[in-house]
Backbone as CSV, one residue per row, in Angstrom:
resi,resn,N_x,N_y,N_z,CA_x,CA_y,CA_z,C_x,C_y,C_z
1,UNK,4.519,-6.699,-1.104,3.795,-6.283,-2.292,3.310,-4.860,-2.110
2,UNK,2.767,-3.743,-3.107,2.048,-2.421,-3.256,3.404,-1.796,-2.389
3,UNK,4.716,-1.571,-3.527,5.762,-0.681,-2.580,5.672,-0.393,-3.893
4,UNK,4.807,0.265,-4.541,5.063,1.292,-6.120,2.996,1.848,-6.283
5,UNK,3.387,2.949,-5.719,2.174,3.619,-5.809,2.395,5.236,-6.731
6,UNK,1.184,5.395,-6.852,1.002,6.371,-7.968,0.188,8.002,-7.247
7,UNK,0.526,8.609,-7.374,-0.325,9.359,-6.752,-0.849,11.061,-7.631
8,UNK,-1.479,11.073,-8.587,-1.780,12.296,-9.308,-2.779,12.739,-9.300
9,UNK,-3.045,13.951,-8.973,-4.355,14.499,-8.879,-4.371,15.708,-9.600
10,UNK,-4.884,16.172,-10.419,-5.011,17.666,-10.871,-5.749,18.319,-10.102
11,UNK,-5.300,19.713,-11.039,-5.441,20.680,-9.587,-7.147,21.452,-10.171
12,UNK,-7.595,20.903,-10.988,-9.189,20.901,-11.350,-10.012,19.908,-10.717
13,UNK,-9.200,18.933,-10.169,-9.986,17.664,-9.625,-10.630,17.636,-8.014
14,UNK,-11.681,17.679,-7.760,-11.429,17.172,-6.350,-11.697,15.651,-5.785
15,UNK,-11.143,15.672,-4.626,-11.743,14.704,-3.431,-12.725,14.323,-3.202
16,UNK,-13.482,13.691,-3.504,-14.865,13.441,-2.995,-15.158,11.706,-2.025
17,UNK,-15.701,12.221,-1.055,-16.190,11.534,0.064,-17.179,11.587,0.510
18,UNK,-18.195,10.437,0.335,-19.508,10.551,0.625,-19.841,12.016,0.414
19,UNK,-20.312,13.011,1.557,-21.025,14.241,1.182,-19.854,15.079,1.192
20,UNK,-18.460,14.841,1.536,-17.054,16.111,1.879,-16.830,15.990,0.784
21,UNK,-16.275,17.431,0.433,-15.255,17.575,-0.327,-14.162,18.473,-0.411
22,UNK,-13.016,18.284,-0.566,-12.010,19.308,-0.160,-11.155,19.049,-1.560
23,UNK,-10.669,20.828,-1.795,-9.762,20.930,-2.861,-8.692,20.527,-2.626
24,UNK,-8.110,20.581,-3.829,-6.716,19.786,-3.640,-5.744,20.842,-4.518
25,UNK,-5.917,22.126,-4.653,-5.082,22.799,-5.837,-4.045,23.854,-4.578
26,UNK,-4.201,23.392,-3.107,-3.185,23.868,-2.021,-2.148,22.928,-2.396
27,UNK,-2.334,22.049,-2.717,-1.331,20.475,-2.234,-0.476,19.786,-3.627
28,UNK,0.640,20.969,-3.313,1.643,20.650,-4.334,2.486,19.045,-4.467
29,UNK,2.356,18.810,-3.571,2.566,17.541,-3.197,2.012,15.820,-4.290
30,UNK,0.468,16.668,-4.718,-0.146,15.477,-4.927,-0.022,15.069,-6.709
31,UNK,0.966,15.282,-6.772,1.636,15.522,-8.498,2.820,14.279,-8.964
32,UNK,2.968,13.635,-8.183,3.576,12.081,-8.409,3.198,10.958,-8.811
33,UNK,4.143,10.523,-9.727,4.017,9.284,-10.792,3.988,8.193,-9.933
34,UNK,5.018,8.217,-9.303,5.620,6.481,-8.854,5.984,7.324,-7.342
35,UNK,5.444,6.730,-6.018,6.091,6.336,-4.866,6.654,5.284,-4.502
36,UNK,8.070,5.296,-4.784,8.841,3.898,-4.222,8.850,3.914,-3.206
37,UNK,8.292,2.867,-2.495,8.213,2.359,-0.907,9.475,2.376,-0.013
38,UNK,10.329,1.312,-0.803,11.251,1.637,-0.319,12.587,2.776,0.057
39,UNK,12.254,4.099,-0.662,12.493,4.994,-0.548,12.201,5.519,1.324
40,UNK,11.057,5.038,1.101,10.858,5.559,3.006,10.401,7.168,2.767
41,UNK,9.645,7.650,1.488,9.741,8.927,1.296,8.385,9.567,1.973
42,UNK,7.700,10.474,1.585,6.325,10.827,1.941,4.886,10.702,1.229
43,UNK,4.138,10.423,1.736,3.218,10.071,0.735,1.839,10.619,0.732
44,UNK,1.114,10.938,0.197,-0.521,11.606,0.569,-1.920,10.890,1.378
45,UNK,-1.825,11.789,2.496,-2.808,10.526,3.565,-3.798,11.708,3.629
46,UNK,-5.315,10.918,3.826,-6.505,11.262,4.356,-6.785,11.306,5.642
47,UNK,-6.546,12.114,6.842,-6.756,11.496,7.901,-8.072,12.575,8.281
48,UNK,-8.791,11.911,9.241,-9.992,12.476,10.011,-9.489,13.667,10.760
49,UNK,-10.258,14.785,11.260,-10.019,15.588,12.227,-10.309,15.220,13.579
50,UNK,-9.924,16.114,14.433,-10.202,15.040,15.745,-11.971,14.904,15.955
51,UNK,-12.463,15.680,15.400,-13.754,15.993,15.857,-14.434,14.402,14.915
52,UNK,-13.809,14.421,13.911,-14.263,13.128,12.798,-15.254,13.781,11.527
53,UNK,-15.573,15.088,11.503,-15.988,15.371,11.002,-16.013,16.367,9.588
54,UNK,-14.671,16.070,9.731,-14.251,16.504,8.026,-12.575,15.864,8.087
55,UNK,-11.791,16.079,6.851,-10.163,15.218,7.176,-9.199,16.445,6.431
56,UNK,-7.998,16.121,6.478,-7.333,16.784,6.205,-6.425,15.928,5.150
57,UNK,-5.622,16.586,4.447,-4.764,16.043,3.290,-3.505,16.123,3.537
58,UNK,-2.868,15.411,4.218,-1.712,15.615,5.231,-0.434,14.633,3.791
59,UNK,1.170,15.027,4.408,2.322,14.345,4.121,2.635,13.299,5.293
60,UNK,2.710,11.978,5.094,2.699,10.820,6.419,4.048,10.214,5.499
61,UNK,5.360,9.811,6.170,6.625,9.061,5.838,5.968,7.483,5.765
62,UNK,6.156,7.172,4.476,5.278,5.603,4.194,6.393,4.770,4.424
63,UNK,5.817,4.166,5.659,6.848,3.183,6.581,6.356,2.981,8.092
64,UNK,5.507,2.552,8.334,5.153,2.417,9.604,6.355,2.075,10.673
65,UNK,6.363,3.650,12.096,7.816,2.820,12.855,6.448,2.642,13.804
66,UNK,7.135,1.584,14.745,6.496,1.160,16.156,7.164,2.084,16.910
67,UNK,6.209,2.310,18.080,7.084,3.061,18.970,7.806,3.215,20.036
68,UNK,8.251,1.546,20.109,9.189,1.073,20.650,10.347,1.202,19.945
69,UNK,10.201,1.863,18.797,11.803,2.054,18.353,12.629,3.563,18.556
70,UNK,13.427,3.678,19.567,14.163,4.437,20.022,15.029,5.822,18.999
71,UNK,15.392,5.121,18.325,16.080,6.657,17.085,15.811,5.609,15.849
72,UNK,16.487,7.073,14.940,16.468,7.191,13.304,17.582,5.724,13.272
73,UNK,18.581,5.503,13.748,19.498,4.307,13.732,19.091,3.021,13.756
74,UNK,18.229,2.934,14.843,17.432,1.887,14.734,15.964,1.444,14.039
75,UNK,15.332,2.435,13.459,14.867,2.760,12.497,15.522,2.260,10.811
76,UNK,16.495,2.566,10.947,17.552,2.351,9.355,17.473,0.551,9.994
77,UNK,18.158,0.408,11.037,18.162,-1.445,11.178,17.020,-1.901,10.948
78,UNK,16.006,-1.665,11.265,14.594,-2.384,11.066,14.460,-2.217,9.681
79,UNK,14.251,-0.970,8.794,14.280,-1.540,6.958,15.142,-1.866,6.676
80,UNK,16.507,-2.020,7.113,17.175,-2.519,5.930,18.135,-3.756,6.453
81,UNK,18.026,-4.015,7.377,19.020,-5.186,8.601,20.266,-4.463,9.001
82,UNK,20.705,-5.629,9.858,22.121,-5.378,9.916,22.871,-6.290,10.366
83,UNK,24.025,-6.221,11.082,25.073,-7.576,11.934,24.807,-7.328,13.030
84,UNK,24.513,-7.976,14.041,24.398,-7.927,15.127,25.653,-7.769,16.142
85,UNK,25.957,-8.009,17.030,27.260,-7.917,18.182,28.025,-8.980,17.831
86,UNK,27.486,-10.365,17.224,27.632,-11.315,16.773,28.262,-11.821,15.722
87,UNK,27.882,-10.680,14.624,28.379,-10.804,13.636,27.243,-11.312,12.670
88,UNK,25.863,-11.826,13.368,24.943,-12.657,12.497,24.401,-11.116,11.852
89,UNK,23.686,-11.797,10.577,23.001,-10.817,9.921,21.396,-11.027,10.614
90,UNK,20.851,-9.956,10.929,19.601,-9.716,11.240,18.795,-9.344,9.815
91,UNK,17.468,-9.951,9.381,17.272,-9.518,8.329,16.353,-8.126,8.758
92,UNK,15.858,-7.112,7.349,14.744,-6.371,7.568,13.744,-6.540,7.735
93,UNK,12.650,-5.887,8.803,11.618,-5.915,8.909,10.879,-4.954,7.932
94,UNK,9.820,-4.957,7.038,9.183,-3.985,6.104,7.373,-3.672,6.831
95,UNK,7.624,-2.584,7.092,6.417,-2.017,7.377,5.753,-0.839,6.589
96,UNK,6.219,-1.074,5.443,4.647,-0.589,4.422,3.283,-0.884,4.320
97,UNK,3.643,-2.243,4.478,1.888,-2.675,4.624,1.925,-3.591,5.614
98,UNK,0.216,-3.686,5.878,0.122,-4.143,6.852,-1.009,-5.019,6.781
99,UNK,-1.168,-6.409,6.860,-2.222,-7.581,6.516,-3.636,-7.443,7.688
100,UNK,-4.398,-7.197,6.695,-5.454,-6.503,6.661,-6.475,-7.961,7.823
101,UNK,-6.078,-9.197,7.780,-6.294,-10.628,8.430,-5.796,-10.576,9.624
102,UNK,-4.389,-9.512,9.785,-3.802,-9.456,11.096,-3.694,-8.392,12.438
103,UNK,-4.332,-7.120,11.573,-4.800,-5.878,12.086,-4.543,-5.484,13.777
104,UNK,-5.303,-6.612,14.005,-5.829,-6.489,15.862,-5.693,-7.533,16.614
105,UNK,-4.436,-8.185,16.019,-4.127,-9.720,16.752,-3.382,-9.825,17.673
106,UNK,-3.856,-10.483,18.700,-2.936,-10.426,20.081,-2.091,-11.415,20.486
107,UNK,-0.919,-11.403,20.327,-0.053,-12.720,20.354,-0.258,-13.491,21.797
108,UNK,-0.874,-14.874,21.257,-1.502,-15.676,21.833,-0.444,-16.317,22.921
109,UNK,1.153,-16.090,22.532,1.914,-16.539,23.794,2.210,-15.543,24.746
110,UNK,1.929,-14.593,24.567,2.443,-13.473,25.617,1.203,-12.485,25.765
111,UNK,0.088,-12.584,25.261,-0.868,-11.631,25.454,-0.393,-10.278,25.170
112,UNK,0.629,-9.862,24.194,0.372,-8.641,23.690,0.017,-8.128,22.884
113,UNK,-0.422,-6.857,23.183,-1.157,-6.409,21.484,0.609,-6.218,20.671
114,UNK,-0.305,-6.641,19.154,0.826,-6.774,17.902,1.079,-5.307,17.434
115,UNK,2.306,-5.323,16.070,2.548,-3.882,15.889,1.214,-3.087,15.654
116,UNK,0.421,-3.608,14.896,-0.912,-2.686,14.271,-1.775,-2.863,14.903
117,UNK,-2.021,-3.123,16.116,-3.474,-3.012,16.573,-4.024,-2.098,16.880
118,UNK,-3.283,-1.268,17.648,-3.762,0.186,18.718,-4.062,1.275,17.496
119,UNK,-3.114,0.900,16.551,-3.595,2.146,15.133,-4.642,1.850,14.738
120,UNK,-4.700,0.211,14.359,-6.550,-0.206,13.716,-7.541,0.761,14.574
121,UNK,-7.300,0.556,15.695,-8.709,0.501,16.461,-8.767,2.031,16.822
122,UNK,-7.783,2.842,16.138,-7.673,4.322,16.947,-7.017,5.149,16.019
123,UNK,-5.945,4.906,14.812,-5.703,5.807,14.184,-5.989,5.358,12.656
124,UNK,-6.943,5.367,11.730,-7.490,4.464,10.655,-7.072,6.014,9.563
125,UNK,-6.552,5.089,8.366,-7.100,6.506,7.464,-7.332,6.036,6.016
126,UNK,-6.388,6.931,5.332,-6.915,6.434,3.875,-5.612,7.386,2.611
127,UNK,-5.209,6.558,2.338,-3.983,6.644,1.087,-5.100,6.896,-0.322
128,UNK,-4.162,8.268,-0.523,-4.807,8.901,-1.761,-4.206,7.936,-3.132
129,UNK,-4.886,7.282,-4.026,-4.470,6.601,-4.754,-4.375,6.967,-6.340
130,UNK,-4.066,6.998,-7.244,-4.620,7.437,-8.910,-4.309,5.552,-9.514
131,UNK,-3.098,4.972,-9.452,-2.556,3.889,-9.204,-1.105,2.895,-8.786
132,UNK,-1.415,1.741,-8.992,-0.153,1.093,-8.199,0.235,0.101,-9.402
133,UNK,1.623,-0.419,-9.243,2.277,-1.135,-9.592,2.438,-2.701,-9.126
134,UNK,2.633,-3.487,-10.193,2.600,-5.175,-9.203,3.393,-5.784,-10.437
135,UNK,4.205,-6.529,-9.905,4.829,-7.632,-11.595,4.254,-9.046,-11.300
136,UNK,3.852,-10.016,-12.448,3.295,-11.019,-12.751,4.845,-11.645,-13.251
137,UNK,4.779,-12.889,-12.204,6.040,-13.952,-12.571,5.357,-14.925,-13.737
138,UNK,5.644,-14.825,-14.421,5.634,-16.490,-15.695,6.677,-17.281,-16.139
139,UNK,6.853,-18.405,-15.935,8.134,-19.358,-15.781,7.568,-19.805,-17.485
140,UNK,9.175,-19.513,-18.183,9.191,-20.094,-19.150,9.492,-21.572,-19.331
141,UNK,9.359,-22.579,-20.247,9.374,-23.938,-20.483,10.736,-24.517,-20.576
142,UNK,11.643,-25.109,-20.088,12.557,-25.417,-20.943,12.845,-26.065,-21.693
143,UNK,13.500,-25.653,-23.184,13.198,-26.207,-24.351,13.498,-27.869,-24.389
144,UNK,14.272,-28.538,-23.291,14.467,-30.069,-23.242,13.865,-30.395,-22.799
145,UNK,13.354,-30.342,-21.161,12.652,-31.053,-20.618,11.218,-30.562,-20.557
146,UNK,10.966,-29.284,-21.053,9.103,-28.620,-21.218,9.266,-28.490,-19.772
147,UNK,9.488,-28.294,-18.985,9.198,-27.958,-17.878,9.552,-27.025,-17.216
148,UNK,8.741,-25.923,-16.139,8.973,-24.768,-16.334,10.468,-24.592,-15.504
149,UNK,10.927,-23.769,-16.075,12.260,-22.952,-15.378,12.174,-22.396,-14.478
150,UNK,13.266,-22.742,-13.603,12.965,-22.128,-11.830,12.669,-20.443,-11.190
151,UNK,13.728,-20.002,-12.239,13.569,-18.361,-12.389,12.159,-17.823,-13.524
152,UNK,11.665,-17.203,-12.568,10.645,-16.159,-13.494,11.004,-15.235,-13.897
153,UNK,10.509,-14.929,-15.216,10.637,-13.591,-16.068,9.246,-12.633,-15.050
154,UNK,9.455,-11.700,-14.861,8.869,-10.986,-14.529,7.988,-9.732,-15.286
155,UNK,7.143,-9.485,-15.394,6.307,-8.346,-16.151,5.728,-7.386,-15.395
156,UNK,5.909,-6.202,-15.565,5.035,-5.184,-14.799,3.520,-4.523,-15.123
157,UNK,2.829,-4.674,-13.952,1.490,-4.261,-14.161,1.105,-2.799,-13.873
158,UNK,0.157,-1.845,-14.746,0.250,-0.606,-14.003,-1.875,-0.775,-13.777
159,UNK,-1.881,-0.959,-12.382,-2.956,-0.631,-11.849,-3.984,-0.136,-11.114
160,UNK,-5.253,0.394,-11.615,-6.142,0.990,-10.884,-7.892,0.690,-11.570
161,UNK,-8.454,1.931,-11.244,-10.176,1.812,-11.251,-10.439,2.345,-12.956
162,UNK,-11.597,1.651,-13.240,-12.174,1.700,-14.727,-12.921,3.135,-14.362
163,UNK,-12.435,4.181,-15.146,-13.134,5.633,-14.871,-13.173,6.235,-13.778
164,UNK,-12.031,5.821,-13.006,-12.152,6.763,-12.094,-11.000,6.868,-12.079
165,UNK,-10.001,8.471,-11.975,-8.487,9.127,-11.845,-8.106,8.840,-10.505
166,UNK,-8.587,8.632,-9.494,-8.125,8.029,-8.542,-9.301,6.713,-7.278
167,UNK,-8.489,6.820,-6.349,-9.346,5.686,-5.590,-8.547,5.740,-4.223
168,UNK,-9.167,5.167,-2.655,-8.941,5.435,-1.744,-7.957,3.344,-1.518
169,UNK,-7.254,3.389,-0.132,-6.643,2.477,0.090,-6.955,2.738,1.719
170,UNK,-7.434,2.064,2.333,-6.924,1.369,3.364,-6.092,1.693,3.925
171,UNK,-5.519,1.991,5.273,-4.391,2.803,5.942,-4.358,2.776,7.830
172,UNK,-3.501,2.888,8.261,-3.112,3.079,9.220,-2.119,3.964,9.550
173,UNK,-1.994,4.515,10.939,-1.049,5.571,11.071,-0.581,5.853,12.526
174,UNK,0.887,5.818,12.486,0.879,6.214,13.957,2.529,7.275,13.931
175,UNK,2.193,8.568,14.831,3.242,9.550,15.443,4.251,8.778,16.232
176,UNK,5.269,9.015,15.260,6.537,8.874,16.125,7.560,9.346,16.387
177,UNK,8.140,9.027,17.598,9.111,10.579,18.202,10.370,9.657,18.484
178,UNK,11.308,10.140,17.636,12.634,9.690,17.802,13.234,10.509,19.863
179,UNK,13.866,9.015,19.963,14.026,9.259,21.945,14.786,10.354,21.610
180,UNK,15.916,10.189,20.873,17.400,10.780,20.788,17.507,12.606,20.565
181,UNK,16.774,12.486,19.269,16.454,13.694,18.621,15.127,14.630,18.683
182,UNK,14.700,14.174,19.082,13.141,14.635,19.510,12.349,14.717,18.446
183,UNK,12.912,14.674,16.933,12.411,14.463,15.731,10.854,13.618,16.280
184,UNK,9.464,14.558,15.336,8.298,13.451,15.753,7.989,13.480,14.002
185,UNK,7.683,12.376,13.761,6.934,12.259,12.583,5.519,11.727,12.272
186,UNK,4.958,11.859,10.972,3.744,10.455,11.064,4.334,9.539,10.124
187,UNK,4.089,8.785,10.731,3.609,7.703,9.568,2.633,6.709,9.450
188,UNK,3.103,5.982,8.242,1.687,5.020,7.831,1.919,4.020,6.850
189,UNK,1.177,2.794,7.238,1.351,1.457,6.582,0.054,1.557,5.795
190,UNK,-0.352,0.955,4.817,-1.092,0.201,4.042,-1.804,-0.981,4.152
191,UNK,-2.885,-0.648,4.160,-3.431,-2.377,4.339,-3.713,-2.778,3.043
192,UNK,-3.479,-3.947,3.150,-3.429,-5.187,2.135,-4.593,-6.358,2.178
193,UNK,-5.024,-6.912,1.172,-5.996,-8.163,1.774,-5.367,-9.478,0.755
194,UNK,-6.584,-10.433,0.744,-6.484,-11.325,-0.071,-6.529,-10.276,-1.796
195,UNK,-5.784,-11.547,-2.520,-5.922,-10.943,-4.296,-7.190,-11.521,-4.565
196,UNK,-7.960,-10.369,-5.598,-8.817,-11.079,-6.028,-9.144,-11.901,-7.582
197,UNK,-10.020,-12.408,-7.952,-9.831,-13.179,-9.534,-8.631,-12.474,-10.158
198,UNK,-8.399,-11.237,-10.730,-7.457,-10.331,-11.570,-6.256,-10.294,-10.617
199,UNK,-6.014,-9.595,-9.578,-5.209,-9.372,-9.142,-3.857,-10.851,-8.648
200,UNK,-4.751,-11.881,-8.795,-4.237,-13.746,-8.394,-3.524,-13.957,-9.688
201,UNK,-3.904,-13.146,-11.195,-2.734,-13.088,-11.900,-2.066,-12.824,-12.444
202,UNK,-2.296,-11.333,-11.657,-0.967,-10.115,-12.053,0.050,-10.500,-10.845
203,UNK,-0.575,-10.715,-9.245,0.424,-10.211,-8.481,0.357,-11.878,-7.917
204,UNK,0.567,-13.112,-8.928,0.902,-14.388,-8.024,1.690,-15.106,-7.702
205,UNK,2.442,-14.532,-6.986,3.963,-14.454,-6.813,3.327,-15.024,-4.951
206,UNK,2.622,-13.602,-4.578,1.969,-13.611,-2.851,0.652,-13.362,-3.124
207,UNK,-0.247,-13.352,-4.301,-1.871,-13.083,-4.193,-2.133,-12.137,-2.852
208,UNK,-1.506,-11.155,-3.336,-2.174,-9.918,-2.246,-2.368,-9.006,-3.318
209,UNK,-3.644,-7.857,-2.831,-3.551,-6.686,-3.548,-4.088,-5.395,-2.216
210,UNK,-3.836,-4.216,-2.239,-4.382,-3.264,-1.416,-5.888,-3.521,-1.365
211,UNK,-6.330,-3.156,-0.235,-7.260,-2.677,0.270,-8.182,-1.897,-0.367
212,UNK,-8.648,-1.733,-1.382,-9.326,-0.810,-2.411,-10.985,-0.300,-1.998
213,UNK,-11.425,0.388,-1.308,-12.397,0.999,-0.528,-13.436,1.606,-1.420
214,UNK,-14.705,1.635,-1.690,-15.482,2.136,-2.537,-15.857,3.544,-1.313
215,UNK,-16.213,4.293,-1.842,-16.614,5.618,-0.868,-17.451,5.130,0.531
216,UNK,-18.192,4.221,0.294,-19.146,3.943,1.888,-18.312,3.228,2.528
217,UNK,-17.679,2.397,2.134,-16.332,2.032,3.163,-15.657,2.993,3.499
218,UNK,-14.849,3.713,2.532,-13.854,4.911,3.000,-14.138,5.484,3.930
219,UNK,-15.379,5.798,3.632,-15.790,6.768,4.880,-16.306,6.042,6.316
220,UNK,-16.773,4.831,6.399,-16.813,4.371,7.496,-15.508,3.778,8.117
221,UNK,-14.325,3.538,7.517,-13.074,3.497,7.711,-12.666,4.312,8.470
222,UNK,-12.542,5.349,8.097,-11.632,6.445,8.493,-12.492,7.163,9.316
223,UNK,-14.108,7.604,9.350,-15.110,8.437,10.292,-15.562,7.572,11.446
224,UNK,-16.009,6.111,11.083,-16.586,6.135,12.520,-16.146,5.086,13.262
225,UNK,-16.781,4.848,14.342,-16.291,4.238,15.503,-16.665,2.710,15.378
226,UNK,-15.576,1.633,15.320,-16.092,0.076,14.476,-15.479,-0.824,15.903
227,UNK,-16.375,-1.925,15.536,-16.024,-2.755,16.362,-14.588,-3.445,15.667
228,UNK,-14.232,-4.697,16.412,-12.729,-5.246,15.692,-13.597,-5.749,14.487
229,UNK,-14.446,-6.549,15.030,-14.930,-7.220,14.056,-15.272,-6.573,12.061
230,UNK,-15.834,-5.367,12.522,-15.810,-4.434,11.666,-14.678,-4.163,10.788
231,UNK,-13.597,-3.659,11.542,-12.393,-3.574,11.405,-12.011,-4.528,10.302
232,UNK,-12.082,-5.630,10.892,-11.323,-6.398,10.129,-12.016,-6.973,8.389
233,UNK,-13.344,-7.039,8.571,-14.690,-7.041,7.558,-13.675,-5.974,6.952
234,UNK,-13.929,-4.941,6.628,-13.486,-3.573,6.181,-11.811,-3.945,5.154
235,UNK,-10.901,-4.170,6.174,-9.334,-4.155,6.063,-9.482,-5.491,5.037
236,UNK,-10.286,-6.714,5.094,-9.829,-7.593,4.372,-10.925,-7.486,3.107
237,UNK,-11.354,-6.424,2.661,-12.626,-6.256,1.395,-11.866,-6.497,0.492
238,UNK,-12.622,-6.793,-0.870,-11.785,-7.309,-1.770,-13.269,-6.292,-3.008
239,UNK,-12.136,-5.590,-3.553,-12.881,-4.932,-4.633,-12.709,-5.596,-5.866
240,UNK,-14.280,-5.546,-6.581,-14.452,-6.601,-7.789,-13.863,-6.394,-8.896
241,UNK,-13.516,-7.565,-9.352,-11.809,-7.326,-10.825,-12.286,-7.033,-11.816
242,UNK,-14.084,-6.484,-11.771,-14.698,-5.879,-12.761,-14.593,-4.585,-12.674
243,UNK,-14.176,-3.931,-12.082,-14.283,-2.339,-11.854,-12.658,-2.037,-11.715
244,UNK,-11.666,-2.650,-11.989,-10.237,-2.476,-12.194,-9.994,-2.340,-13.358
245,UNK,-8.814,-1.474,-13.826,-8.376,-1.907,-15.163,-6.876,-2.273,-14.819
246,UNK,-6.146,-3.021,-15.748,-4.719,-3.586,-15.477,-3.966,-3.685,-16.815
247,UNK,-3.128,-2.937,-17.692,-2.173,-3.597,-18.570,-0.982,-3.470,-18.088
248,UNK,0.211,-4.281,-18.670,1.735,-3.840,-18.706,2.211,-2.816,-19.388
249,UNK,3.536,-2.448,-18.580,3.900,-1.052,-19.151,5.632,-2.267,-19.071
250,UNK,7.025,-0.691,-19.611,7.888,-1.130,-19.684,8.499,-1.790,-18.511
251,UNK,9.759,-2.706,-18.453,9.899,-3.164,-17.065,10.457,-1.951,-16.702
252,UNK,11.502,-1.075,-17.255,11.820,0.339,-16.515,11.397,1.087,-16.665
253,UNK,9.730,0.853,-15.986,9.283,1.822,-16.103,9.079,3.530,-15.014
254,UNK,9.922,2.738,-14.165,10.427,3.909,-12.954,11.017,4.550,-13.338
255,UNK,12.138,4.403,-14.237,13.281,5.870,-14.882,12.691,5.945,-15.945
256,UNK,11.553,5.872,-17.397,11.462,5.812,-18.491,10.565,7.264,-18.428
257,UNK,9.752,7.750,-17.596,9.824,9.140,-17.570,8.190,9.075,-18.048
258,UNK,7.763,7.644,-18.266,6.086,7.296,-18.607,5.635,6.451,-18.095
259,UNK,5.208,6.259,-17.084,5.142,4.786,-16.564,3.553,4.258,-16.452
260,UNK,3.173,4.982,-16.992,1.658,4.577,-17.263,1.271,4.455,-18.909
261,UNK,2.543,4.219,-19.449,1.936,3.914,-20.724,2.156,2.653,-21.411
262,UNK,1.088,1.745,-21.960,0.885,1.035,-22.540,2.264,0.265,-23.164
263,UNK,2.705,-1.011,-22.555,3.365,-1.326,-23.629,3.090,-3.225,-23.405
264,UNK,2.890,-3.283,-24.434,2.076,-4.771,-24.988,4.120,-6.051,-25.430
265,UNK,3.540,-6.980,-24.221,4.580,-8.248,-24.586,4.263,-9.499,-24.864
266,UNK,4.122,-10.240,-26.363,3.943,-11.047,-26.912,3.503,-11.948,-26.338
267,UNK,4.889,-12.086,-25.198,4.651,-13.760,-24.848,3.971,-13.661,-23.302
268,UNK,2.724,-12.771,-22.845,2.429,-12.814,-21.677,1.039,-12.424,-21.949
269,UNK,0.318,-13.812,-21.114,-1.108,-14.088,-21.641,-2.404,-12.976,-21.216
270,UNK,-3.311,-12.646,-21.930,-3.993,-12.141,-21.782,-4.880,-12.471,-19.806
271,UNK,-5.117,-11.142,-19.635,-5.949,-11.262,-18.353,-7.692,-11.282,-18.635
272,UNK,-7.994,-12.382,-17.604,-9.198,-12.685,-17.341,-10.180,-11.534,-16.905
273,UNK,-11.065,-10.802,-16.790,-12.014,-10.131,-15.818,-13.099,-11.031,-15.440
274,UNK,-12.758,-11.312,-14.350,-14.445,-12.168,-14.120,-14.716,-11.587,-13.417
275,UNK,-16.237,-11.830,-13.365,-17.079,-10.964,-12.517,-17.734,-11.597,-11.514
């Protein structure tokens, strides 16, 4: 889920973080509709300075590699699979996001730390947001037996914050250096949590939604020094479905050249806000 993010900022707008603030009219970059995830492209990250005391507005490749992975080749096998020596198909592994419940978990048969831990606890940041994308499955009836049909029609949601042009996400990040090529990059996954009231039925397919950070989180996220416990409090917050807004737009709305605009479908029920 959250592999269609939005990212626009004008160049009158700034950043604001607790007491920082940094312009954004250097950062040609931050002028995008739709980031497709699976693209593997670049995306706009907040990260701290080393000192922690102000951040920078960096380009991070949205795709978390581990850095046990050796080149760009094996890199391409992990998103997208492949055949093995065997002939079996290996499926893809997707590391866009990263479950916000699983952060700092140490696999209990072998005692090692998991892909995201060492980033939780050491490289934290924060995905510049305006908004994201999610489709809502609704199984139509079938007209003999009334009962719903196995395939869902799908609808797309375009979402974010009530009055505010953008909003922070939850993040992780880690440098990686291809063995082969010496190529180093950053990158960075997304944290994800539980969905909340709204989001359970736009995106309930997997009831997940991002990580959505009000500024005193953001900033204790990404500035200071947390226990796991913290950590994980933080990564699994769930921002209230009163301070979201959510309608549908077209389903193509990736090539339609508007994808934040309004478009209303008959047969797909109105959303709840509870508070």
């Amino acid at each position: 889920m959250c592999y269609y993010n939005g990212q626009r900022v004008s160049r009158e707008e700034f950043i604001r973080l607790m007491d920082l603030e940094k312009a954004v009219m250097n950062y040609d970059f931050l002028d995008q509709e739709i980031h497709e995830g699976f693209n593997y492209g670049n995306i706009a990250v907040l990260r701290p300075t080393e000192d922690r005391c102000n951040f920078d507005i960096v380009q991070m490749e949205w795709g978390f590699i581990p850095s046990y992975i050796k080149n760009r080749e094996d890199v391409k096998k992990m998103r997208f699979g492949y055949k093995d020596s065997t002939g079996k198909w290996r499926q893809p592994y997707t590391t866009l996001n990263a479950k916000g419940e699983e952060l700092i978990l140490i696999d209990e048969n072998t005692g090692r730390e998991k892909m995201f831990r060492k980033a939780a606890l050491e490289r934290r940041c924060l995905i510049l947001s305006s908004e994201f994308y999610e489709w809502r499955h609704i199984h139509r009836l079938n007209k003999k037996t009334n009962l719903p049909l196995k395939t869902a029609d799908k609808y797309p949601y375009h979402i974010g914050l009530k009055d505010k042009a953008y909003f922070f996400i939850a993040a992780i990040w880690q440098n990686w250096t291809d063995k082969d090529t010496g190529e180093t990059v950053d990158t960075v996954a997304l944290v994800t949590t539980e969905a909340n009231s709204l989001m359970r039925q736009i995106h309930n397919s997997k009831n997940r939604m991002p990580t959505m950070l009000p500024d005193e989180l953001a900033w204790e996220w990404m500035m200071e020094d947390l226990t796991e416990q913290r950590i994980t409090e933080i990564a699994t917050y769930q921002i209230k479905a009163s301070d979201m807004d959510a309608y549908t737009v077209e389903k193509d709305f990736r090539t339609t050249g508007s994808p934040s605009k309004v478009f209303v479908y008959s047969e797909v029920p109105e959303l709840s806000y509870e508070v």
